[in-house]
Amino acid sequence: MPRFQAKSIDGQLYTRENCKGKVVLLQHWATWCGYCRKDEPAVEQVIKDHANDGLIVLAINAAESKAKVLDYLKARPRTAKIVMTPDTDLARLFAGSGVPAYILIDRESNVAAMQPGSGGIMALREMLKEVGLNRPQSR
């Protein structure tokens, strides 16, 4: 994985260096994308399931205006870190994949899995298995 930089709308900076040792799930999404909306509960669930496992979810918006995204988030809050296209080079590094699309980066900053399109919770869990993040056991 080449060096990257992403600044979330809440001001947090993510780079290859400070994400090393963490698992990073990139989600390319847009407010107008019905499949993206359908996947939001699944993305939120994997964030919750792996809150203590070093998982970072960066949701990279597909070149919409910040005002539009903020309005959307008022109605549909997310815990994923929202990144605007101008605030990252990740959109360029993984261009052409459409929305939604998922890229999983392992703890050594290597691309471990990619998934074009919506797959729901089971597809996300299968991707996470690639980096040793299996679904937590029910309590």
mmCIF file of C-alpha atoms in Angstrom:
data_model
loop_
_atom_site.group_PDB
_atom_site.id
_atom_site.type_symbol
_atom_site.label_atom_id
_atom_site.label_comp_id
_atom_site.label_asym_id
_atom_site.label_seq_id
_atom_site.Cartn_x
_atom_site.Cartn_y
_atom_site.Cartn_z
ATOM 1 C CA MET A 1 0.000 0.000 0.000
ATOM 2 C CA PRO A 2 1.467 3.370 -0.915
ATOM 3 C CA ARG A 3 1.605 6.201 1.553
ATOM 4 C CA PHE A 4 -1.754 7.859 2.061
ATOM 5 C CA GLN A 5 -3.333 10.675 3.988
ATOM 6 C CA ALA A 6 -6.963 11.138 4.963
ATOM 7 C CA LYS A 7 -8.502 13.819 7.151
ATOM 8 C CA SER A 8 -11.952 13.060 8.562
ATOM 9 C CA ILE A 9 -14.608 15.768 8.752
ATOM 10 C CA ASP A 10 -14.066 15.856 12.520
ATOM 11 C CA GLY A 11 -10.405 16.785 11.925
ATOM 12 C CA GLN A 12 -8.618 13.497 12.637
ATOM 13 C CA LEU A 13 -5.668 12.705 10.379
ATOM 14 C CA TYR A 14 -5.044 9.136 9.199
ATOM 15 C CA THR A 15 -1.854 8.101 7.422
ATOM 16 C CA ARG A 16 -0.195 4.834 6.512
ATOM 17 C CA GLU A 17 2.220 5.431 9.387
ATOM 18 C CA ASN A 18 -0.310 6.111 12.150
ATOM 19 C CA CYS A 19 -2.617 3.298 10.954
ATOM 20 C CA LYS A 20 0.151 0.684 11.021
ATOM 21 C CA GLY A 21 -0.818 -2.039 13.462
ATOM 22 C CA LYS A 22 -4.520 -1.322 12.867
ATOM 23 C CA VAL A 23 -6.966 -2.826 10.389
ATOM 24 C CA VAL A 24 -8.453 -0.199 8.070
ATOM 25 C CA LEU A 25 -11.679 -0.723 6.165
ATOM 26 C CA LEU A 26 -12.240 1.833 3.421
ATOM 27 C CA GLN A 27 -15.796 2.341 2.251
ATOM 28 C CA HIS A 28 -16.399 4.404 -0.873
ATOM 29 C CA TRP A 29 -19.932 5.782 -0.594
ATOM 30 C CA ALA A 30 -22.309 8.564 -1.616
ATOM 31 C CA THR A 31 -25.436 10.078 -0.090
ATOM 32 C CA TRP A 32 -27.438 9.328 -3.263
ATOM 33 C CA CYS A 33 -26.437 5.642 -3.354
ATOM 34 C CA GLY A 34 -29.243 3.340 -2.242
ATOM 35 C CA TYR A 35 -26.893 0.362 -1.856
ATOM 36 C CA CYS A 36 -24.610 2.490 0.339
ATOM 37 C CA ARG A 37 -27.570 3.348 2.588
ATOM 38 C CA LYS A 38 -28.551 -0.327 2.672
ATOM 39 C CA ASP A 39 -25.001 -1.229 3.820
ATOM 40 C CA GLU A 40 -24.804 1.413 6.581
ATOM 41 C CA PRO A 41 -26.242 -0.848 9.329
ATOM 42 C CA ALA A 42 -23.749 -3.583 8.361
ATOM 43 C CA VAL A 43 -20.826 -1.142 8.477
ATOM 44 C CA GLU A 44 -22.023 0.169 11.845
ATOM 45 C CA GLN A 45 -22.312 -3.404 13.144
ATOM 46 C CA VAL A 46 -18.724 -4.317 12.228
ATOM 47 C CA ILE A 47 -17.529 -1.088 13.886
ATOM 48 C CA LYS A 48 -19.404 -2.099 17.048
ATOM 49 C CA ASP A 49 -18.284 -5.750 16.842
ATOM 50 C CA HIS A 50 -14.610 -4.800 16.528
ATOM 51 C CA ALA A 51 -14.459 -1.656 18.671
ATOM 52 C CA ASN A 52 -11.605 -3.144 20.706
ATOM 53 C CA ASP A 53 -9.792 -4.908 17.844
ATOM 54 C CA GLY A 54 -8.013 -1.944 16.259
ATOM 55 C CA LEU A 55 -10.482 -1.542 13.376
ATOM 56 C CA ILE A 56 -10.700 1.876 11.723
ATOM 57 C CA VAL A 57 -13.460 2.488 9.178
ATOM 58 C CA LEU A 58 -12.866 5.387 6.798
ATOM 59 C CA ALA A 59 -15.966 6.206 4.755
ATOM 60 C CA ILE A 60 -14.738 8.153 1.734
ATOM 61 C CA ASN A 61 -17.475 10.201 0.149
ATOM 62 C CA ALA A 62 -17.701 10.220 -3.647
ATOM 63 C CA ALA A 63 -16.940 13.886 -4.406
ATOM 64 C CA GLU A 64 -20.099 15.434 -2.989
ATOM 65 C CA SER A 65 -20.152 18.800 -1.240
ATOM 66 C CA LYS A 66 -19.326 18.906 2.451
ATOM 67 C CA ALA A 67 -22.615 20.735 3.122
ATOM 68 C CA LYS A 68 -24.597 17.938 1.434
ATOM 69 C CA VAL A 69 -22.752 15.257 3.414
ATOM 70 C CA LEU A 70 -23.220 17.116 6.717
ATOM 71 C CA ASP A 71 -26.953 17.491 6.026
ATOM 72 C CA TYR A 72 -27.141 13.770 5.260
ATOM 73 C CA LEU A 73 -25.304 12.890 8.480
ATOM 74 C CA LYS A 74 -27.745 14.960 10.563
ATOM 75 C CA ALA A 75 -30.515 12.632 9.427
ATOM 76 C CA ARG A 76 -28.377 9.456 9.333
ATOM 77 C CA PRO A 77 -25.539 9.716 11.880
ATOM 78 C CA ARG A 78 -22.609 7.348 11.397
ATOM 79 C CA THR A 79 -19.737 6.258 13.630
ATOM 80 C CA ALA A 80 -17.468 5.562 10.644
ATOM 81 C CA LYS A 81 -14.909 8.307 10.087
ATOM 82 C CA ILE A 82 -16.254 10.363 7.188
ATOM 83 C CA VAL A 83 -13.625 11.596 4.721
ATOM 84 C CA MET A 84 -14.308 14.055 1.912
ATOM 85 C CA THR A 85 -12.631 13.423 -1.463
ATOM 86 C CA PRO A 86 -10.520 16.656 -1.373
ATOM 87 C CA ASP A 87 -9.172 15.637 2.059
ATOM 88 C CA THR A 88 -7.558 12.368 0.970
ATOM 89 C CA ASP A 89 -5.556 10.722 -1.760
ATOM 90 C CA LEU A 90 -7.267 7.371 -1.086
ATOM 91 C CA ALA A 91 -10.010 8.124 -3.626
ATOM 92 C CA ARG A 92 -7.336 8.526 -6.313
ATOM 93 C CA LEU A 93 -5.449 5.413 -5.185
ATOM 94 C CA PHE A 94 -8.588 3.298 -5.578
ATOM 95 C CA ALA A 95 -10.320 5.190 -8.393
ATOM 96 C CA GLY A 96 -12.889 3.607 -10.641
ATOM 97 C CA SER A 97 -14.320 1.157 -8.154
ATOM 98 C CA GLY A 98 -17.754 2.826 -7.959
ATOM 99 C CA VAL A 99 -19.961 2.989 -4.877
ATOM 100 C CA PRO A 100 -20.233 1.213 -2.638
ATOM 101 C CA ALA A 101 -16.829 -0.391 -2.706
ATOM 102 C CA TYR A 102 -14.728 -1.740 0.134
ATOM 103 C CA ILE A 103 -10.978 -2.088 0.511
ATOM 104 C CA LEU A 104 -9.507 -3.818 3.553
ATOM 105 C CA ILE A 105 -5.976 -2.918 4.661
ATOM 106 C CA ASP A 106 -4.212 -5.227 7.098
ATOM 107 C CA ARG A 107 -2.068 -4.323 10.118
ATOM 108 C CA GLU A 108 1.064 -4.170 7.915
ATOM 109 C CA SER A 109 -0.599 -1.675 5.513
ATOM 110 C CA ASN A 110 -1.173 -4.227 2.746
ATOM 111 C CA VAL A 111 -4.420 -4.531 0.805
ATOM 112 C CA ALA A 112 -5.937 -7.753 2.165
ATOM 113 C CA ALA A 113 -9.286 -7.787 0.349
ATOM 114 C CA MET A 114 -11.446 -5.756 -2.012
ATOM 115 C CA GLN A 115 -15.169 -5.916 -2.619
ATOM 116 C CA PRO A 116 -16.957 -3.971 -5.327
ATOM 117 C CA GLY A 117 -20.623 -3.370 -4.601
ATOM 118 C CA SER A 118 -22.893 -4.081 -1.684
ATOM 119 C CA GLY A 119 -22.629 -7.381 0.121
ATOM 120 C CA GLY A 120 -24.167 -6.715 3.512
ATOM 121 C CA ILE A 121 -22.965 -7.916 6.881
ATOM 122 C CA MET A 122 -21.923 -11.416 5.783
ATOM 123 C CA ALA A 123 -19.639 -10.102 3.031
ATOM 124 C CA LEU A 124 -18.017 -7.616 5.418
ATOM 125 C CA ARG A 125 -17.463 -10.347 8.005
ATOM 126 C CA GLU A 126 -15.883 -12.577 5.348
ATOM 127 C CA MET A 127 -13.516 -9.741 4.397
ATOM 128 C CA LEU A 128 -12.562 -9.167 8.031
ATOM 129 C CA LYS A 129 -11.707 -12.866 8.439
ATOM 130 C CA GLU A 130 -8.879 -12.229 5.946
ATOM 131 C CA VAL A 131 -7.120 -10.199 8.650
ATOM 132 C CA GLY A 132 -8.065 -12.398 11.611
ATOM 133 C CA LEU A 133 -11.083 -10.392 12.759
ATOM 134 C CA ASN A 134 -13.716 -13.058 13.215
ATOM 135 C CA ARG A 135 -17.169 -12.222 14.463
ATOM 136 C CA PRO A 136 -17.154 -11.778 18.256
ATOM 137 C CA GLN A 137 -18.856 -14.537 20.194
ATOM 138 C CA SER A 138 -22.286 -13.757 21.655
ATOM 139 C CA ARG A 139 -22.263 -13.168 25.349
#
